mmCIF file of C-alpha atoms and ligand atoms in Angstrom:
data_model
loop_
_atom_site.group_PDB
_atom_site.id
_atom_site.type_symbol
_atom_site.label_atom_id
_atom_site.label_comp_id
_atom_site.label_asym_id
_atom_site.label_seq_id
_atom_site.Cartn_x
_atom_site.Cartn_y
_atom_site.Cartn_z
ATOM 1 C CA MET I 1 104.065 134.851 44.373
ATOM 2 C CA MET I 2 104.296 134.728 48.133
ATOM 3 C CA GLN I 3 101.081 136.808 48.360
ATOM 4 C CA ASP I 4 99.207 134.230 46.298
ATOM 5 C CA ALA I 5 100.637 131.336 48.251
ATOM 6 C CA CYS I 6 99.602 132.982 51.505
ATOM 7 C CA ARG I 7 96.195 134.216 50.523
ATOM 8 C CA ASN I 8 94.628 130.811 50.991
ATOM 9 C CA ARG I 9 95.728 130.729 54.574
ATOM 10 C CA TYR I 10 93.875 133.840 55.455
ATOM 11 C CA GLU I 11 90.792 132.825 53.500
ATOM 12 C CA LEU I 12 90.734 129.132 54.333
ATOM 13 C CA HIS I 13 91.263 128.162 57.937
ATOM 14 C CA GLU I 14 91.870 124.554 56.945
ATOM 15 C CA ASN I 15 95.055 125.613 55.177
ATOM 16 C CA GLU I 16 96.882 125.868 58.455
ATOM 17 C CA LEU I 17 99.290 123.047 59.137
ATOM 18 C CA ILE I 18 97.108 120.590 60.998
ATOM 19 C CA ASP I 19 98.318 117.031 60.780
ATOM 20 C CA ARG I 20 96.254 113.890 60.421
ATOM 21 C CA PHE I 21 96.145 113.505 64.209
ATOM 22 C CA ASN I 22 94.663 116.986 64.505
ATOM 23 C CA ARG I 23 97.807 118.568 65.924
ATOM 24 C CA ARG I 24 98.278 122.200 64.876
ATOM 25 C CA LEU I 25 101.929 122.588 63.883
ATOM 26 C CA ASN I 26 102.680 126.159 64.784
ATOM 27 C CA TYR I 27 106.135 125.978 66.363
ATOM 28 C CA LEU I 28 109.249 125.872 64.239
ATOM 29 C CA ARG I 29 112.773 125.208 65.452
ATOM 30 C CA VAL I 30 115.419 126.344 62.995
ATOM 31 C CA SER I 31 118.992 125.154 63.162
ATOM 32 C CA ILE I 32 121.122 127.742 61.385
ATOM 33 C CA THR I 33 124.411 125.889 61.615
ATOM 34 C CA ASP I 34 125.744 122.454 62.510
ATOM 35 C CA ARG I 35 128.970 124.032 63.878
ATOM 36 C CA CYS I 36 129.587 124.496 67.559
ATOM 37 C CA ASN I 37 132.278 126.057 69.719
ATOM 38 C CA LEU I 38 131.799 123.365 72.415
ATOM 39 C CA ARG I 39 132.071 119.602 72.294
ATOM 40 C CA CYS I 40 129.559 118.504 74.967
ATOM 41 C CA ASN I 41 130.311 114.875 75.459
ATOM 42 C CA TYR I 42 126.677 113.689 75.382
ATOM 43 C CA CYS I 43 125.923 115.675 72.219
ATOM 44 C CA THR I 44 128.971 115.383 69.997
ATOM 45 C CA PRO I 45 130.567 112.011 69.221
ATOM 46 C CA ALA I 46 134.109 111.820 70.598
ATOM 47 C CA GLY I 47 136.754 113.006 68.198
ATOM 48 C CA PHE I 48 134.328 113.221 65.339
ATOM 49 C CA PHE I 49 132.813 116.417 64.164
ATOM 50 C CA PRO I 50 131.678 116.638 60.592
ATOM 51 C CA LYS I 51 130.997 120.107 59.285
ATOM 52 C CA LEU I 52 128.697 120.588 56.372
ATOM 53 C CA PRO I 53 130.381 122.545 53.583
ATOM 54 C CA HIS I 54 129.075 126.121 53.556
ATOM 55 C CA LYS I 55 127.193 125.621 50.280
ATOM 56 C CA GLU I 56 125.219 122.763 51.868
ATOM 57 C CA ILE I 57 123.907 125.094 54.574
ATOM 58 C CA LEU I 58 120.802 127.084 53.817
ATOM 59 C CA SER I 59 121.558 130.761 53.311
ATOM 60 C CA TYR I 60 119.770 133.248 55.526
ATOM 61 C CA GLU I 61 117.652 134.320 52.558
ATOM 62 C CA GLU I 62 116.577 130.723 52.012
ATOM 63 C CA ILE I 63 115.770 130.243 55.708
ATOM 64 C CA LEU I 64 113.767 133.487 55.772
ATOM 65 C CA ARG I 65 111.831 132.465 52.686
ATOM 66 C CA LEU I 66 110.899 129.133 54.273
ATOM 67 C CA VAL I 67 110.031 130.758 57.596
ATOM 68 C CA ARG I 68 107.732 133.241 55.820
ATOM 69 C CA LEU I 69 106.018 130.399 54.016
ATOM 70 C CA LEU I 70 105.634 128.451 57.256
ATOM 71 C CA VAL I 71 104.194 131.543 58.859
ATOM 72 C CA CYS I 72 101.646 131.614 56.053
ATOM 73 C CA ALA I 73 100.820 128.061 57.050
ATOM 74 C CA GLY I 74 100.148 129.026 60.658
ATOM 75 C CA VAL I 75 103.543 128.973 62.380
ATOM 76 C CA SER I 76 103.655 131.684 65.013
ATOM 77 C CA LYS I 77 106.547 130.660 67.180
ATOM 78 C CA VAL I 78 110.190 130.199 66.095
ATOM 79 C CA ARG I 79 113.246 129.137 68.024
ATOM 80 C CA ILE I 80 116.709 129.581 66.577
ATOM 81 C CA THR I 81 119.159 126.885 67.497
ATOM 82 C CA GLY I 82 122.094 124.859 66.099
ATOM 83 C CA GLY I 83 124.931 123.670 66.477
ATOM 84 C CA GLU I 84 125.690 126.968 68.178
ATOM 85 C CA PRO I 85 123.689 129.685 66.470
ATOM 86 C CA LEU I 86 125.929 132.522 67.666
ATOM 87 C CA VAL I 87 128.961 131.172 65.770
ATOM 88 C CA ARG I 88 127.345 131.770 62.389
ATOM 89 C CA LYS I 89 128.420 135.011 60.699
ATOM 90 C CA GLY I 90 125.588 137.472 60.153
ATOM 91 C CA VAL I 91 123.355 135.919 62.814
ATOM 92 C CA TYR I 92 122.342 139.268 64.365
ATOM 93 C CA GLU I 93 121.200 140.754 61.052
ATOM 94 C CA PHE I 94 119.332 137.504 60.409
ATOM 95 C CA LEU I 95 117.611 137.732 63.797
ATOM 96 C CA SER I 96 116.544 141.317 62.979
ATOM 97 C CA GLU I 97 115.049 140.178 59.676
ATOM 98 C CA LEU I 98 113.215 137.439 61.456
ATOM 99 C CA HIS I 99 111.869 139.960 63.928
ATOM 100 C CA ARG I 100 110.376 141.916 61.038
ATOM 101 C CA ILE I 101 108.036 139.039 60.165
ATOM 102 C CA GLU I 102 104.925 140.483 61.731
ATOM 103 C CA ALA I 103 102.894 137.321 62.244
ATOM 104 C CA LEU I 104 105.623 135.782 64.399
ATOM 105 C CA SER I 105 104.500 136.348 67.951
ATOM 106 C CA ASP I 106 107.377 134.564 69.633
ATOM 107 C CA ILE I 107 111.031 134.361 68.626
ATOM 108 C CA SER I 108 113.577 132.810 70.937
ATOM 109 C CA LEU I 109 117.170 131.656 70.900
ATOM 110 C CA THR I 110 118.935 128.623 72.319
ATOM 111 C CA THR I 111 122.621 129.068 72.920
ATOM 112 C CA ASN I 112 125.458 127.556 74.902
ATOM 113 C CA GLY I 113 126.141 131.076 76.156
ATOM 114 C CA VAL I 114 129.845 131.202 75.322
ATOM 115 C CA LEU I 115 129.383 134.253 73.074
ATOM 116 C CA LEU I 116 126.446 135.689 74.976
ATOM 117 C CA LYS I 117 128.134 138.317 77.097
ATOM 118 C CA GLU I 118 129.915 140.067 74.256
ATOM 119 C CA ASN I 119 126.876 139.963 71.969
ATOM 120 C CA ILE I 120 124.001 140.476 74.335
ATOM 121 C CA ARG I 121 123.201 143.976 73.128
ATOM 122 C CA ARG I 122 123.140 142.870 69.510
ATOM 123 C CA ILE I 123 120.729 140.043 70.402
ATOM 124 C CA LYS I 124 118.488 142.476 72.259
ATOM 125 C CA SER I 125 118.616 145.061 69.460
ATOM 126 C CA ALA I 126 117.594 142.329 67.002
ATOM 127 C CA GLY I 127 114.353 142.109 68.960
ATOM 128 C CA ILE I 128 114.991 138.843 70.819
ATOM 129 C CA ASN I 129 113.654 138.803 74.333
ATOM 130 C CA ARG I 130 113.535 135.124 75.253
ATOM 131 C CA ILE I 131 116.687 133.130 75.693
ATOM 132 C CA ASN I 132 117.619 129.567 76.670
ATOM 133 C CA VAL I 133 121.144 128.897 77.830
ATOM 134 C CA SER I 134 122.472 125.396 78.136
ATOM 135 C CA LEU I 135 124.501 124.852 81.285
ATOM 136 C CA ASP I 136 125.168 121.370 82.604
ATOM 137 C CA SER I 137 127.292 122.155 85.620
ATOM 138 C CA LEU I 138 127.780 124.999 88.078
ATOM 139 C CA ASN I 139 131.255 123.750 88.819
ATOM 140 C CA ARG I 140 133.885 125.292 86.555
ATOM 141 C CA GLU I 141 136.082 122.202 86.383
ATOM 142 C CA LYS I 142 133.220 119.812 85.761
ATOM 143 C CA TYR I 143 131.701 122.178 83.195
ATOM 144 C CA GLY I 144 134.984 122.060 81.302
ATOM 145 C CA LYS I 145 134.942 118.266 81.297
ATOM 146 C CA ILE I 146 131.388 118.049 80.008
ATOM 147 C CA ALA I 147 131.649 120.848 77.466
ATOM 148 C CA GLY I 148 135.173 120.090 76.340
ATOM 149 C CA ALA I 149 136.268 123.702 76.967
ATOM 150 C CA ASP I 150 136.941 125.902 79.963
ATOM 151 C CA ARG I 151 134.217 128.468 79.217
ATOM 152 C CA PHE I 152 132.149 128.421 82.416
ATOM 153 C CA ASP I 153 132.916 131.998 83.434
ATOM 154 C CA GLU I 154 131.839 133.494 80.104
ATOM 155 C CA VAL I 155 128.635 131.485 80.142
ATOM 156 C CA TRP I 156 127.731 132.392 83.706
ATOM 157 C CA GLU I 157 128.475 136.095 83.120
ATOM 158 C CA GLY I 158 126.337 135.965 79.971
ATOM 159 C CA ILE I 159 123.453 134.425 81.907
ATOM 160 C CA GLN I 160 123.666 137.098 84.624
ATOM 161 C CA LEU I 161 123.834 139.844 82.031
ATOM 162 C CA SER I 162 120.774 138.444 80.252
ATOM 163 C CA LEU I 163 118.781 138.983 83.428
ATOM 164 C CA LEU I 164 120.115 142.524 83.864
ATOM 165 C CA MET I 165 119.269 143.310 80.270
ATOM 166 C CA GLY I 166 115.665 142.290 80.901
ATOM 167 C CA PHE I 167 115.466 139.075 78.880
ATOM 168 C CA ASP I 168 112.356 137.319 80.050
ATOM 169 C CA PRO I 169 112.439 134.520 80.598
ATOM 170 C CA VAL I 170 116.035 133.446 80.912
ATOM 171 C CA LYS I 171 115.875 129.657 80.849
ATOM 172 C CA ILE I 172 118.716 127.447 81.961
ATOM 173 C CA ASN I 173 118.695 124.017 80.335
ATOM 174 C CA MET I 174 120.445 121.238 82.193
ATOM 175 C CA VAL I 175 120.671 117.674 80.877
ATOM 176 C CA ALA I 176 120.861 115.477 83.964
ATOM 177 C CA ILE I 177 123.269 112.566 83.706
ATOM 178 C CA LYS I 178 124.055 110.007 86.402
ATOM 179 C CA GLY I 179 127.566 110.062 87.703
ATOM 180 C CA VAL I 180 128.244 113.343 85.879
ATOM 181 C CA ASN I 181 126.090 116.159 87.235
ATOM 182 C CA ASP I 182 123.408 114.409 89.333
ATOM 183 C CA ASP I 183 125.151 115.698 92.459
ATOM 184 C CA GLU I 184 124.247 119.251 91.375
ATOM 185 C CA LEU I 185 120.521 118.885 90.939
ATOM 186 C CA ILE I 186 119.785 120.725 94.162
ATOM 187 C CA ASP I 187 122.227 123.507 93.350
ATOM 188 C CA PHE I 188 120.473 124.064 90.061
ATOM 189 C CA ALA I 189 117.069 123.948 91.719
ATOM 190 C CA ARG I 190 118.256 126.559 94.260
ATOM 191 C CA LEU I 191 118.981 128.973 91.461
ATOM 192 C CA SER I 192 115.239 129.375 91.077
ATOM 193 C CA LEU I 193 115.048 130.481 94.716
ATOM 194 C CA ILE I 194 117.555 133.263 94.166
ATOM 195 C CA TYR I 195 116.981 134.408 90.592
ATOM 196 C CA PRO I 196 113.942 134.548 88.275
ATOM 197 C CA PHE I 197 115.522 131.869 86.105
ATOM 198 C CA HIS I 198 113.464 129.103 84.612
ATOM 199 C CA VAL I 199 115.583 126.088 85.365
ATOM 200 C CA ARG I 200 114.745 123.250 82.981
ATOM 201 C CA PHE I 201 115.828 119.678 83.670
ATOM 202 C CA ILE I 202 115.969 117.766 80.400
ATOM 203 C CA GLU I 203 115.957 114.004 80.132
ATOM 204 C CA TYR I 204 118.853 112.704 78.095
ATOM 205 C CA MET I 205 117.751 111.292 74.748
ATOM 206 C CA PRO I 206 119.816 108.540 73.160
ATOM 207 C CA ILE I 207 120.475 110.188 69.840
ATOM 208 C CA GLY I 208 123.195 109.555 67.260
ATOM 209 C CA THR I 209 125.245 106.483 66.565
ATOM 210 C CA GLN I 210 127.486 106.946 69.629
ATOM 211 C CA CYS I 211 124.868 107.611 72.267
ATOM 212 C CA MET I 212 125.538 107.154 75.929
ATOM 213 C CA SER I 213 124.534 104.104 77.925
ATOM 214 C CA MET I 214 120.946 104.391 79.085
ATOM 215 C CA GLU I 215 122.068 103.561 82.630
ATOM 216 C CA ARG I 216 123.333 107.130 82.880
ATOM 217 C CA GLN I 217 119.964 108.574 82.069
ATOM 218 C CA MET I 218 117.944 110.315 84.791
ATOM 219 C CA LEU I 219 114.203 110.587 84.398
ATOM 220 C CA ALA I 220 112.103 113.464 85.628
ATOM 221 C CA PRO I 221 110.396 111.683 88.595
ATOM 222 C CA GLU I 222 113.801 110.823 90.055
ATOM 223 C CA ILE I 223 115.083 114.382 89.561
ATOM 224 C CA LYS I 224 111.919 115.830 91.052
ATOM 225 C CA GLN I 225 112.119 113.607 94.102
ATOM 226 C CA LYS I 226 115.690 114.673 94.670
ATOM 227 C CA ILE I 227 115.117 118.408 94.412
ATOM 228 C CA GLU I 228 112.018 118.283 96.576
ATOM 229 C CA GLU I 229 114.424 117.707 99.447
ATOM 230 C CA ILE I 230 114.634 121.524 99.632
ATOM 231 C CA GLY I 231 110.871 122.177 99.467
ATOM 232 C CA SER I 232 107.633 121.229 97.784
ATOM 233 C CA LEU I 233 107.150 122.050 94.155
ATOM 234 C CA HIS I 234 103.800 123.549 93.215
ATOM 235 C CA PRO I 235 102.536 123.143 89.663
ATOM 236 C CA ILE I 236 102.184 126.245 87.537
ATOM 237 C CA SER I 237 99.195 126.351 85.211
ATOM 238 C CA ARG I 238 99.996 126.160 81.521
ATOM 239 C CA GLY I 239 99.753 129.118 79.169
ATOM 240 C CA ALA I 240 98.503 128.886 75.595
ATOM 241 C CA ASN I 241 101.999 129.289 74.116
ATOM 242 C CA ASP I 242 103.740 126.932 76.530
ATOM 243 C CA GLY I 243 106.175 124.287 75.359
ATOM 244 C CA PRO I 244 106.199 120.728 76.644
ATOM 245 C CA ALA I 245 107.860 121.491 79.989
ATOM 246 C CA GLU I 246 105.989 120.553 83.145
ATOM 247 C CA ARG I 247 106.381 123.650 85.248
ATOM 248 C CA PHE I 248 106.609 124.095 89.001
ATOM 249 C CA ARG I 249 107.674 126.636 91.569
ATOM 250 C CA PHE I 250 108.994 126.448 95.093
ATOM 251 C CA ASP I 251 107.078 128.523 97.630
ATOM 252 C CA GLY I 252 107.968 132.175 97.237
ATOM 253 C CA ALA I 253 110.578 131.522 94.544
ATOM 254 C CA PRO I 254 111.159 134.181 91.915
ATOM 255 C CA GLY I 255 112.111 131.559 89.394
ATOM 256 C CA GLU I 256 110.626 128.279 88.311
ATOM 257 C CA ILE I 257 111.485 124.669 87.651
ATOM 258 C CA GLY I 258 110.583 122.741 84.533
ATOM 259 C CA PHE I 259 110.941 119.165 83.428
ATOM 260 C CA ILE I 260 111.255 118.223 79.767
ATOM 261 C CA ARG I 261 110.309 114.586 79.633
ATOM 262 C CA PRO I 262 110.640 113.161 76.124
ATOM 263 C CA ILE I 263 111.333 109.723 77.615
ATOM 264 C CA SER I 264 109.315 109.317 80.805
ATOM 265 C CA ARG I 265 106.253 111.037 79.435
ATOM 266 C CA HIS I 266 105.938 111.450 75.708
ATOM 267 C CA PHE I 267 104.504 114.818 74.838
ATOM 268 C CA CYS I 268 103.836 113.483 71.326
ATOM 269 C CA PRO I 269 100.025 113.798 71.486
ATOM 270 C CA ASP I 270 100.415 117.564 71.952
ATOM 271 C CA CYS I 271 103.535 118.007 69.850
ATOM 272 C CA ASN I 272 103.192 121.165 67.743
ATOM 273 C CA ARG I 273 106.792 121.205 66.494
ATOM 274 C CA LEU I 274 108.509 121.239 63.165
ATOM 275 C CA ARG I 275 112.248 121.457 62.635
ATOM 276 C CA LEU I 276 114.279 122.891 59.826
ATOM 277 C CA THR I 277 117.850 121.618 59.861
ATOM 278 C CA ALA I 278 120.814 123.690 58.765
ATOM 279 C CA SER I 279 121.025 121.575 55.610
ATOM 280 C CA GLY I 280 117.442 122.384 54.662
ATOM 281 C CA GLN I 281 115.659 119.246 55.778
ATOM 282 C CA LEU I 282 112.221 119.532 57.294
ATOM 283 C CA ARG I 283 111.907 117.143 60.231
ATOM 284 C CA LEU I 284 108.541 116.443 61.745
ATOM 285 C CA CYS I 285 109.819 114.683 64.818
ATOM 286 C CA LEU I 286 113.155 115.185 66.605
ATOM 287 C CA LEU I 287 113.255 111.472 67.379
ATOM 288 C CA SER I 288 112.530 110.061 63.940
ATOM 289 C CA ASN I 289 114.857 109.743 60.951
ATOM 290 C CA LEU I 290 112.106 110.912 58.632
ATOM 291 C CA GLN I 291 113.007 114.156 56.877
ATOM 292 C CA PHE I 292 111.985 116.035 53.742
ATOM 293 C CA ASP I 293 114.410 117.895 51.568
ATOM 294 C CA LEU I 294 113.455 121.519 50.990
ATOM 295 C CA LYS I 295 116.895 122.685 49.927
ATOM 296 C CA THR I 296 116.876 120.993 46.516
ATOM 297 C CA PRO I 297 113.483 122.370 45.475
ATOM 298 C CA ILE I 298 114.331 125.837 46.799
ATOM 299 C CA ARG I 299 117.554 125.826 44.782
ATOM 300 C CA THR I 300 115.982 124.490 41.608
ATOM 301 C CA GLY I 301 113.364 127.179 41.286
ATOM 302 C CA ALA I 302 110.348 125.822 43.161
ATOM 303 C CA SER I 303 107.625 128.449 43.533
ATOM 304 C CA ASP I 304 106.209 129.413 46.901
ATOM 305 C CA SER I 305 103.039 127.439 46.179
ATOM 306 C CA GLU I 306 105.087 124.362 45.299
ATOM 307 C CA LEU I 307 107.129 124.692 48.479
ATOM 308 C CA LEU I 308 104.003 125.105 50.545
ATOM 309 C CA ASN I 309 102.506 121.993 48.974
ATOM 310 C CA MET I 310 105.617 120.045 49.868
ATOM 311 C CA ILE I 311 105.457 121.336 53.430
ATOM 312 C CA PHE I 312 101.811 120.383 53.755
ATOM 313 C CA SER I 313 102.331 116.856 52.445
ATOM 314 C CA ALA I 314 105.397 116.415 54.671
ATOM 315 C CA ALA I 315 103.423 117.588 57.725
ATOM 316 C CA ASP I 316 100.832 114.972 57.042
ATOM 317 C CA ARG I 317 103.462 112.346 57.680
ATOM 318 C CA LYS I 318 104.346 113.515 61.187
ATOM 319 C CA PRO I 319 104.483 110.338 63.228
ATOM 320 C CA LEU I 320 101.888 109.890 65.959
ATOM 321 C CA GLU I 321 104.632 109.311 68.476
ATOM 322 C CA HIS I 322 108.325 108.695 68.681
ATOM 323 C CA GLU I 323 109.710 105.250 69.227
ATOM 324 C CA LEU I 324 112.685 106.142 71.293
ATOM 325 C CA VAL I 325 112.824 103.708 74.144
ATOM 326 C CA CYS I 326 115.607 102.476 76.340
ATOM 327 C CA ARG I 327 117.560 100.272 73.995
ATOM 328 C CA GLU I 328 121.224 99.522 73.630
ATOM 329 C CA LYS I 329 121.407 101.441 70.338
ATOM 330 C CA SER I 330 119.702 104.666 69.369
ATOM 331 C CA THR I 331 117.127 104.490 66.615
ATOM 332 C CA VAL I 332 117.903 108.113 65.678
ATOM 333 C CA LEU I 333 121.012 108.245 63.553
ATOM 334 C CA ASP I 334 121.791 111.966 63.395
ATOM 335 C CA PRO I 335 123.340 113.564 66.497
ATOM 336 C CA MET I 336 121.585 116.467 68.177
ATOM 337 C CA TYR I 337 123.989 119.128 66.932
ATOM 338 C CA ALA I 338 123.089 118.157 63.354
ATOM 339 C CA ILE I 339 119.318 118.235 63.855
ATOM 340 C CA GLY I 340 119.146 121.210 66.191
ATOM 341 C CA GLY I 341 117.993 120.464 69.728
HETATM 342 N N1 SAM M 401 124.391 125.164 71.036
HETATM 343 C C1 SAM M 401 123.103 125.477 71.546
HETATM 344 C C2 SAM M 401 123.007 125.055 73.002
HETATM 345 O O1 SAM M 401 123.980 124.532 73.554
HETATM 346 O O2 SAM M 401 121.985 125.326 73.614
HETATM 347 C C3 SAM M 401 121.922 124.900 70.787
HETATM 348 C C4 SAM M 401 122.026 123.502 70.279
HETATM 349 S S1 SAM M 401 122.054 122.225 71.509
HETATM 350 C C5 SAM M 401 122.056 120.812 70.488
HETATM 351 C C6 SAM M 401 120.417 122.350 72.162
HETATM 352 C C7 SAM M 401 120.157 121.599 73.427
HETATM 353 O O3 SAM M 401 120.158 120.228 73.165
HETATM 354 C C8 SAM M 401 121.134 121.830 74.543
HETATM 355 O O4 SAM M 401 120.442 122.249 75.685
HETATM 356 C C9 SAM M 401 121.725 120.457 74.786
HETATM 357 O O5 SAM M 401 122.044 120.263 76.133
HETATM 358 C C10 SAM M 401 120.613 119.566 74.356
HETATM 359 N N2 SAM M 401 121.026 118.214 74.008
HETATM 360 C C11 SAM M 401 122.017 117.854 73.161
HETATM 361 N N3 SAM M 401 122.090 116.480 73.091
HETATM 362 C C12 SAM M 401 121.091 116.012 73.860
HETATM 363 C C13 SAM M 401 120.621 114.701 74.180
HETATM 364 N N4 SAM M 401 121.188 113.638 73.638
HETATM 365 N N5 SAM M 401 119.555 114.594 75.018
HETATM 366 C C14 SAM M 401 118.970 115.698 75.543
HETATM 367 N N6 SAM M 401 119.357 116.952 75.265
HETATM 368 C C15 SAM M 401 120.406 117.098 74.464
#
């Protein structure tokens, strides 16, 4: 019984997911689909887009069962991602169910924004208040080249509407790539001077078998130096529930700037993340091939206690740090859309 499996957690503090390096794993990222309505050229290998057959994807009931168990084990923060989460049928009902899990203090959604505008009310009614939208260019034509589809207007309108609808924060994620969008760094930074957006610059990670040349990568110090041409950035102190972003603000700006630096500064020592892929694999580190199958046990009658035991022993194998360094070939075989960024 779930109740029995959970009881320990409330009685025994040590039954929270704390790994052997004393990291409390309380943040779960769930990829609900490997499908996407965009083909961002740094994320999806050219001309190649495998789709898992539907039966290989965890059902919403299966995902909710695993999330509830993980909540029993101390997870309090969940982010829904993909592929593109908004392309999966039934996603809004699923988000509502997720919202009903009382012990979850923070539920957020990462989307490419293509379907945001038309579904924003459904997202809000499902109880989601925090949203990340990926946007790699503010130039319509260039956006189309990067994303493989001319959807800039929908995305931008969706972002604007998110603000109007009171989502807080509205984060804009930009992966900076030399020769592609590095000429727009200042334009993105300026957004934080006009709107209360949290603009996040993300370092490109060489993931998947067809990853981009590392020469195109831009690291946070270089990005920061560039955008400080328009003003000094002041650090913002970190909150308890903060992610790995290093956060700053320009003087008087309503918005903020963040840097996600998986390459130039590993946040591994503080990493509190677990990932559940659409195919039901528990991954302890985005940048490691290590994964633990939860789909087979869940479909062959494993009890809640058995699943929890598997989760605990998997968590114990979370690597101390990732080994992704600037090499010719990526050490991580699965592309981002399959793992869930
Ligand atoms: N479709 C949703 C979206 O676009 O936000 C969610 C999935 S997408 C894989 C999540 C994030 O991963 C996006 O912000 C995307 O830019 C980022 N991403 C994909 N491949 C990446 C890579 N190799 N390095 C860094 N970020 C990457």
